[in-house]
Amino acid sequence: MLNLKNNWKMKIISLFILAAVGVMMLVGCGDNNGQSDDPLSGTITVYTAIENVLAGRLVETFEERYPNITVNLVRDSTGVITSRLIAEANNPQADVVWGTAASSLMVLEDMGMLEPFAPTGLERILPLFRSDLNPPTWVGITAWETAFIINIPELEALGLSVDDIRCYEDLLRPELQGNIIMPNPASSGTGFLTVVGLLELYGRDGGGWDFMENLHLNIQDYIHSGAGPANMAAAGETVIGISFGFPGISRLQEGAPVAVVFPEAGSGWDMEANALIRKDDIHPAARTFLNWAISDEAMAIYNEAFPIIATGEGGSYYGFENQNPVDQLIGKDFVWIATNRESILAEWERRFGG
């Protein structure tokens, strides 16, 4: 943008405006970013934690439908996206946050960073998958859940079989010492939902942390990405990756020697959700994107990767052929999680961050 503080530039701009005023009256003015007010054209910046391959396919589909809208996609893990949004609170760079943990968006909601918006087709979205405000500040699209991705040959080399790894307690077996990769909850939404799931399952005040202390003895490393442990297990770089279903099933379909196990006691989980960033110059095309992001077309693509989508519809899914995937989810209190997110992460860092 031009720097209006310089007097000589002020003079040039004034002359330009006088010469062009007739044209501007005919075609209309752009917004403060020089972008069109047309909801069907322009460039928008979208922050997302959706995995690269899936996000790329979705954006390609969107841009085919809306060829005059360009999506500038910024993709990273949930914790990184959340931290970036918070750091930019006084000077928002994103127009939309898409496919990022609802527990993170609730933090942004409390900070006043989200613009209420009811996308077209909202009535199709289950109440669980949207904020309780009207219009909502965020709207969910999918849910994802903790899964164990197991390298079968590497596990068998330790004298164990896949049948030996069916629940969280099985991860404490002494044979697995130094053979488990887990996402770091500070940077990974999958890591955070797994930690919260263990707190809900074994107790928030002590039992959950005690379990994680025992699990820590078998951890090889905590890494940045939620999909990373699945990829590392598929490549034989670890025996078990604590991850989520989609990347594990993707590696399995590609021929990797892995098994995908959803723990018997239930999975920690979160929902991916979308929101409009509050800023002075909200681009109309951002609303167009959010409308499309809960459309039947988008939901069908989400459902290829996730068993649970926000409309409650869907088909059979690996591991849930004879079970409703919702039954796999550990009960959780989103308000408690959002309120205590920082203290949970601080406690985890104190215990395991070193």
mmCIF file of C-alpha atoms in Angstrom, residues 75-346:
data_model
loop_
_atom_site.group_PDB
_atom_site.id
_atom_site.type_symbol
_atom_site.label_atom_id
_atom_site.label_comp_id
_atom_site.label_asym_id
_atom_site.label_seq_id
_atom_site.Cartn_x
_atom_site.Cartn_y
_atom_site.Cartn_z
ATOM 1 C CA ARG A 75 -1.174 -24.275 6.744
ATOM 2 C CA ASP A 76 0.407 -25.478 9.995
ATOM 3 C CA SER A 77 -0.408 -27.529 13.072
ATOM 4 C CA THR A 78 -3.244 -26.387 15.322
ATOM 5 C CA GLY A 79 -1.060 -24.988 18.089
ATOM 6 C CA VAL A 80 1.048 -22.988 15.645
ATOM 7 C CA ILE A 81 -2.010 -21.598 13.841
ATOM 8 C CA THR A 82 -3.610 -20.677 17.179
ATOM 9 C CA SER A 83 -0.457 -18.954 18.441
ATOM 10 C CA ARG A 84 -0.075 -17.061 15.177
ATOM 11 C CA LEU A 85 -3.660 -15.804 15.269
ATOM 12 C CA ILE A 86 -3.259 -14.645 18.869
ATOM 13 C CA ALA A 87 0.026 -12.908 18.048
ATOM 14 C CA GLU A 88 -1.731 -11.069 15.203
ATOM 15 C CA ALA A 89 -4.748 -10.104 17.309
ATOM 16 C CA ASN A 90 -4.101 -6.360 16.954
ATOM 17 C CA ASN A 91 -3.306 -6.595 13.255
ATOM 18 C CA PRO A 92 -5.165 -9.595 11.778
ATOM 19 C CA GLN A 93 -3.609 -11.038 8.636
ATOM 20 C CA ALA A 94 -6.066 -13.899 8.096
ATOM 21 C CA ASP A 95 -9.538 -13.459 6.682
ATOM 22 C CA VAL A 96 -10.728 -16.938 7.622
ATOM 23 C CA VAL A 97 -9.630 -19.672 9.993
ATOM 24 C CA TRP A 98 -10.684 -23.021 8.558
ATOM 25 C CA GLY A 99 -10.462 -26.543 9.921
ATOM 26 C CA THR A 100 -8.838 -25.657 13.234
ATOM 27 C CA ALA A 101 -9.714 -27.114 16.630
ATOM 28 C CA ALA A 102 -12.930 -25.755 18.122
ATOM 29 C CA SER A 103 -11.212 -25.604 21.520
ATOM 30 C CA SER A 104 -8.718 -23.145 19.991
ATOM 31 C CA LEU A 105 -11.468 -21.090 18.367
ATOM 32 C CA MET A 106 -13.195 -20.787 21.730
ATOM 33 C CA VAL A 107 -10.032 -19.121 23.042
ATOM 34 C CA LEU A 108 -10.135 -16.683 20.111
ATOM 35 C CA GLU A 109 -13.853 -16.153 20.740
ATOM 36 C CA ASP A 110 -13.140 -15.135 24.344
ATOM 37 C CA MET A 111 -10.582 -12.636 23.040
ATOM 38 C CA GLY A 112 -13.175 -11.030 20.766
ATOM 39 C CA MET A 113 -11.287 -12.032 17.620
ATOM 40 C CA LEU A 114 -14.141 -13.772 15.787
ATOM 41 C CA GLU A 115 -16.877 -12.071 13.780
ATOM 42 C CA PRO A 116 -20.296 -13.747 14.219
ATOM 43 C CA PHE A 117 -21.489 -15.188 10.914
ATOM 44 C CA ALA A 118 -24.201 -17.674 9.936
ATOM 45 C CA PRO A 119 -23.070 -19.387 6.720
ATOM 46 C CA THR A 120 -25.597 -20.545 4.174
ATOM 47 C CA GLY A 121 -26.840 -24.031 5.114
ATOM 48 C CA LEU A 122 -26.219 -23.599 8.845
ATOM 49 C CA GLU A 123 -29.500 -25.351 9.615
ATOM 50 C CA ARG A 124 -27.900 -28.621 8.387
ATOM 51 C CA ILE A 125 -25.154 -28.463 11.025
ATOM 52 C CA LEU A 126 -25.746 -30.369 14.266
ATOM 53 C CA PRO A 127 -25.980 -28.109 17.369
ATOM 54 C CA LEU A 128 -22.886 -29.779 18.861
ATOM 55 C CA PHE A 129 -20.876 -28.485 15.911
ATOM 56 C CA ARG A 130 -21.422 -24.745 16.341
ATOM 57 C CA SER A 131 -21.047 -22.090 18.985
ATOM 58 C CA ASP A 132 -24.075 -21.346 21.137
ATOM 59 C CA LEU A 133 -24.275 -17.737 19.953
ATOM 60 C CA ASN A 134 -26.720 -16.553 17.306
ATOM 61 C CA PRO A 135 -25.252 -15.959 14.785
ATOM 62 C CA PRO A 136 -22.457 -18.373 15.712
ATOM 63 C CA THR A 137 -18.843 -17.301 16.040
ATOM 64 C CA TRP A 138 -17.600 -20.671 14.791
ATOM 65 C CA VAL A 139 -19.073 -23.618 12.894
ATOM 66 C CA GLY A 140 -17.668 -27.161 12.935
ATOM 67 C CA ILE A 141 -17.073 -29.382 9.945
ATOM 68 C CA THR A 142 -15.540 -32.656 11.179
ATOM 69 C CA ALA A 143 -14.331 -34.484 14.271
ATOM 70 C CA TRP A 144 -11.018 -36.310 14.523
ATOM 71 C CA GLU A 145 -9.893 -38.789 17.113
ATOM 72 C CA THR A 146 -6.848 -40.422 18.699
ATOM 73 C CA ALA A 147 -5.642 -43.575 16.982
ATOM 74 C CA PHE A 148 -2.579 -45.815 17.301
ATOM 75 C CA ILE A 149 -0.678 -46.397 14.057
ATOM 76 C CA ILE A 150 1.360 -49.581 14.474
ATOM 77 C CA ASN A 151 4.189 -50.846 12.284
ATOM 78 C CA ILE A 152 3.366 -54.562 12.263
ATOM 79 C CA PRO A 153 6.836 -56.013 11.434
ATOM 80 C CA GLU A 154 8.558 -53.755 13.963
ATOM 81 C CA LEU A 155 6.022 -54.695 16.647
ATOM 82 C CA GLU A 156 6.419 -58.404 15.927
ATOM 83 C CA ALA A 157 10.199 -57.994 16.210
ATOM 84 C CA LEU A 158 9.565 -57.015 19.843
ATOM 85 C CA GLY A 159 7.603 -60.235 20.414
ATOM 86 C CA LEU A 160 4.185 -58.535 20.330
ATOM 87 C CA SER A 161 1.221 -58.658 17.970
ATOM 88 C CA VAL A 162 -1.408 -56.091 17.042
ATOM 89 C CA ASP A 163 -3.847 -57.944 19.315
ATOM 90 C CA ASP A 164 -1.592 -56.969 22.217
ATOM 91 C CA ILE A 165 -2.186 -53.240 21.569
ATOM 92 C CA ARG A 166 -5.880 -52.533 22.047
ATOM 93 C CA CYS A 167 -6.062 -49.969 24.842
ATOM 94 C CA TYR A 168 -4.032 -47.157 26.394
ATOM 95 C CA GLU A 169 -2.664 -49.408 29.135
ATOM 96 C CA ASP A 170 -1.096 -51.618 26.450
ATOM 97 C CA LEU A 171 1.152 -48.698 25.525
ATOM 98 C CA LEU A 172 2.823 -49.100 28.929
ATOM 99 C CA ARG A 173 4.271 -52.538 28.095
ATOM 100 C CA PRO A 174 8.014 -52.654 28.911
ATOM 101 C CA GLU A 175 8.776 -53.992 25.419
ATOM 102 C CA LEU A 176 7.697 -50.607 24.025
ATOM 103 C CA GLN A 177 10.256 -48.531 25.934
ATOM 104 C CA GLY A 178 11.572 -45.883 23.538
ATOM 105 C CA ASN A 179 9.332 -47.118 20.729
ATOM 106 C CA ILE A 180 6.391 -44.668 20.737
ATOM 107 C CA ILE A 181 6.143 -41.288 19.028
ATOM 108 C CA MET A 182 3.505 -38.796 20.209
ATOM 109 C CA PRO A 183 2.594 -35.282 19.018
ATOM 110 C CA ASN A 184 3.567 -32.392 21.266
ATOM 111 C CA PRO A 185 0.295 -30.886 22.568
ATOM 112 C CA ALA A 186 1.726 -27.360 22.523
ATOM 113 C CA SER A 187 2.003 -27.399 18.734
ATOM 114 C CA SER A 188 -0.332 -30.201 17.657
ATOM 115 C CA GLY A 189 -4.088 -30.327 18.015
ATOM 116 C CA THR A 190 -3.870 -34.126 17.922
ATOM 117 C CA GLY A 191 -1.414 -34.065 20.802
ATOM 118 C CA PHE A 192 -3.650 -31.738 22.791
ATOM 119 C CA LEU A 193 -6.834 -33.744 22.226
ATOM 120 C CA THR A 194 -4.978 -36.907 23.250
ATOM 121 C CA VAL A 195 -3.762 -35.303 26.484
ATOM 122 C CA VAL A 196 -7.257 -33.985 27.247
ATOM 123 C CA GLY A 197 -8.733 -37.398 26.469
ATOM 124 C CA LEU A 198 -6.381 -39.041 28.978
ATOM 125 C CA LEU A 199 -7.289 -36.444 31.612
ATOM 126 C CA GLU A 200 -10.983 -37.093 31.032
ATOM 127 C CA LEU A 201 -10.499 -40.868 31.053
ATOM 128 C CA TYR A 202 -8.155 -41.239 34.042
ATOM 129 C CA GLY A 203 -8.907 -38.087 36.035
ATOM 130 C CA ARG A 204 -8.157 -34.389 35.662
ATOM 131 C CA ASP A 205 -6.656 -33.911 39.108
ATOM 132 C CA GLY A 206 -4.064 -36.635 39.189
ATOM 133 C CA GLY A 207 -4.853 -39.929 37.515
ATOM 134 C CA GLY A 208 -4.460 -38.602 33.995
ATOM 135 C CA TRP A 209 -1.080 -37.057 34.744
ATOM 136 C CA ASP A 210 0.048 -40.216 36.530
ATOM 137 C CA PHE A 211 -0.810 -42.244 33.444
ATOM 138 C CA MET A 212 1.126 -39.847 31.212
ATOM 139 C CA GLU A 213 4.146 -40.111 33.544
ATOM 140 C CA ASN A 214 4.134 -43.883 32.978
ATOM 141 C CA LEU A 215 3.590 -43.466 29.244
ATOM 142 C CA HIS A 216 6.476 -41.002 29.114
ATOM 143 C CA LEU A 217 8.872 -43.864 29.973
ATOM 144 C CA ASN A 218 8.065 -45.464 26.598
ATOM 145 C CA ILE A 219 8.085 -42.270 24.511
ATOM 146 C CA GLN A 220 10.802 -42.020 21.878
ATOM 147 C CA ASP A 221 10.028 -38.399 21.052
ATOM 148 C CA TYR A 222 7.313 -35.724 21.057
ATOM 149 C CA ILE A 223 7.074 -34.092 17.644
ATOM 150 C CA HIS A 224 5.494 -31.043 16.061
ATOM 151 C CA SER A 225 2.900 -32.708 13.811
ATOM 152 C CA GLY A 226 -0.235 -34.713 14.534
ATOM 153 C CA ALA A 227 0.178 -36.733 11.330
ATOM 154 C CA GLY A 228 3.928 -37.137 11.810
ATOM 155 C CA PRO A 229 3.761 -40.127 14.195
ATOM 156 C CA ALA A 230 1.598 -42.027 11.693
ATOM 157 C CA ASN A 231 4.046 -41.300 8.889
ATOM 158 C CA MET A 232 7.009 -42.306 11.032
ATOM 159 C CA ALA A 233 5.359 -45.595 11.990
ATOM 160 C CA ALA A 234 4.589 -46.291 8.338
ATOM 161 C CA ALA A 235 8.241 -45.637 7.447
ATOM 162 C CA GLY A 236 9.540 -47.923 10.207
ATOM 163 C CA GLU A 237 11.038 -45.013 12.149
ATOM 164 C CA THR A 238 9.035 -45.976 15.230
ATOM 165 C CA VAL A 239 6.923 -48.920 16.305
ATOM 166 C CA ILE A 240 3.783 -47.016 17.363
ATOM 167 C CA GLY A 241 2.701 -43.536 16.418
ATOM 168 C CA ILE A 242 -0.005 -41.906 18.513
ATOM 169 C CA SER A 243 -1.808 -39.951 15.831
ATOM 170 C CA PHE A 244 -5.315 -39.786 14.370
ATOM 171 C CA GLY A 245 -7.201 -41.980 11.950
ATOM 172 C CA PHE A 246 -6.826 -40.216 8.607
ATOM 173 C CA PRO A 247 -3.030 -40.308 8.069
ATOM 174 C CA GLY A 248 -2.806 -43.866 9.375
ATOM 175 C CA ILE A 249 -5.524 -45.113 7.069
ATOM 176 C CA SER A 250 -3.961 -43.198 4.176
ATOM 177 C CA ARG A 251 -0.602 -44.922 4.735
ATOM 178 C CA LEU A 252 -2.386 -48.289 5.047
ATOM 179 C CA GLN A 253 -4.164 -47.734 1.725
ATOM 180 C CA GLU A 254 -0.822 -46.849 0.140
ATOM 181 C CA GLY A 255 0.507 -50.272 1.152
ATOM 182 C CA ALA A 256 2.466 -49.458 4.314
ATOM 183 C CA PRO A 257 2.734 -52.423 6.754
ATOM 184 C CA VAL A 258 0.642 -50.757 9.448
ATOM 185 C CA ALA A 259 -2.445 -51.393 11.527
ATOM 186 C CA VAL A 260 -4.736 -48.595 12.709
ATOM 187 C CA VAL A 261 -6.152 -49.174 16.196
ATOM 188 C CA PHE A 262 -8.759 -47.004 17.897
ATOM 189 C CA PRO A 263 -8.316 -47.560 21.673
ATOM 190 C CA GLU A 264 -11.054 -49.622 23.277
ATOM 191 C CA ALA A 265 -11.766 -47.151 26.105
ATOM 192 C CA GLY A 266 -12.456 -44.393 23.608
ATOM 193 C CA SER A 267 -10.532 -41.690 21.806
ATOM 194 C CA GLY A 268 -9.656 -38.165 22.726
ATOM 195 C CA TRP A 269 -11.119 -35.920 20.064
ATOM 196 C CA ASP A 270 -11.782 -32.435 18.865
ATOM 197 C CA MET A 271 -13.753 -30.921 16.043
ATOM 198 C CA GLU A 272 -12.340 -28.956 13.169
ATOM 199 C CA ALA A 273 -14.204 -25.693 12.821
ATOM 200 C CA ASN A 274 -14.302 -22.496 10.768
ATOM 201 C CA ALA A 275 -14.629 -18.839 11.691
ATOM 202 C CA LEU A 276 -14.564 -15.365 10.222
ATOM 203 C CA ILE A 277 -11.770 -13.190 11.628
ATOM 204 C CA ARG A 278 -12.945 -9.845 13.035
ATOM 205 C CA LYS A 279 -11.161 -6.979 11.300
ATOM 206 C CA ASP A 280 -11.923 -3.540 9.899
ATOM 207 C CA ASP A 281 -11.939 -4.669 6.280
ATOM 208 C CA ILE A 282 -13.700 -8.041 6.113
ATOM 209 C CA HIS A 283 -13.551 -9.200 2.513
ATOM 210 C CA PRO A 284 -16.932 -10.378 1.144
ATOM 211 C CA ALA A 285 -15.205 -13.343 -0.521
ATOM 212 C CA ALA A 286 -14.315 -14.623 2.960
ATOM 213 C CA ARG A 287 -18.019 -15.180 3.587
ATOM 214 C CA THR A 288 -18.310 -16.920 0.223
ATOM 215 C CA PHE A 289 -15.556 -19.314 1.293
ATOM 216 C CA LEU A 290 -17.247 -20.040 4.629
ATOM 217 C CA ASN A 291 -20.560 -20.668 2.876
ATOM 218 C CA TRP A 292 -18.872 -23.187 0.593
ATOM 219 C CA ALA A 293 -16.892 -24.750 3.456
ATOM 220 C CA ILE A 294 -20.082 -26.301 4.905
ATOM 221 C CA SER A 295 -21.694 -27.100 1.535
ATOM 222 C CA ASP A 296 -22.614 -30.628 0.482
ATOM 223 C CA GLU A 297 -19.686 -30.580 -1.946
ATOM 224 C CA ALA A 298 -17.167 -29.785 0.785
ATOM 225 C CA MET A 299 -18.775 -32.175 3.292
ATOM 226 C CA ALA A 300 -18.501 -35.060 0.836
ATOM 227 C CA ILE A 301 -14.746 -34.466 0.549
ATOM 228 C CA TYR A 302 -14.319 -34.160 4.333
ATOM 229 C CA ASN A 303 -16.193 -37.418 4.783
ATOM 230 C CA GLU A 304 -13.691 -39.310 2.657
ATOM 231 C CA ALA A 305 -11.136 -38.652 5.381
ATOM 232 C CA PHE A 306 -13.199 -38.307 8.554
ATOM 233 C CA PRO A 307 -15.915 -40.647 9.839
ATOM 234 C CA ILE A 308 -17.752 -37.845 11.632
ATOM 235 C CA ILE A 309 -18.919 -34.752 9.788
ATOM 236 C CA ALA A 310 -20.961 -31.888 11.158
ATOM 237 C CA THR A 311 -24.163 -32.773 9.306
ATOM 238 C CA GLY A 312 -24.300 -36.154 11.046
ATOM 239 C CA GLU A 313 -24.275 -37.947 7.717
ATOM 240 C CA GLY A 314 -21.659 -40.283 6.318
ATOM 241 C CA GLY A 315 -20.959 -43.832 5.258
ATOM 242 C CA SER A 316 -18.872 -46.773 6.433
ATOM 243 C CA TYR A 317 -15.363 -46.002 7.609
ATOM 244 C CA TYR A 318 -12.322 -48.106 8.376
ATOM 245 C CA GLY A 319 -12.589 -49.466 11.911
ATOM 246 C CA PHE A 320 -16.228 -48.413 12.288
ATOM 247 C CA GLU A 321 -18.018 -50.658 9.813
ATOM 248 C CA ASN A 322 -20.306 -51.980 12.559
ATOM 249 C CA GLN A 323 -20.180 -49.084 14.993
ATOM 250 C CA ASN A 324 -21.289 -45.479 15.080
ATOM 251 C CA PRO A 325 -18.003 -43.508 15.119
ATOM 252 C CA VAL A 326 -19.523 -41.051 17.618
ATOM 253 C CA ASP A 327 -19.546 -43.867 20.199
ATOM 254 C CA GLN A 328 -15.730 -43.911 20.059
ATOM 255 C CA LEU A 329 -15.415 -40.384 21.416
ATOM 256 C CA ILE A 330 -14.562 -39.775 25.066
ATOM 257 C CA GLY A 331 -16.950 -37.300 26.692
ATOM 258 C CA LYS A 332 -15.485 -33.813 26.980
ATOM 259 C CA ASP A 333 -16.349 -30.382 28.276
ATOM 260 C CA PHE A 334 -15.331 -27.847 25.633
ATOM 261 C CA VAL A 335 -15.801 -24.889 27.983
ATOM 262 C CA TRP A 336 -13.532 -26.435 30.623
ATOM 263 C CA ILE A 337 -10.947 -27.272 27.970
ATOM 264 C CA ALA A 338 -10.934 -23.767 26.490
ATOM 265 C CA THR A 339 -10.751 -22.196 29.955
ATOM 266 C CA ASN A 340 -7.917 -24.452 31.104
ATOM 267 C CA ARG A 341 -5.988 -24.844 27.844
ATOM 268 C CA GLU A 342 -3.001 -22.767 28.969
ATOM 269 C CA SER A 343 -2.747 -24.399 32.389
ATOM 270 C CA ILE A 344 -2.952 -27.882 30.826
ATOM 271 C CA LEU A 345 -0.173 -27.049 28.402
ATOM 272 C CA ALA A 346 1.920 -25.470 31.161
#
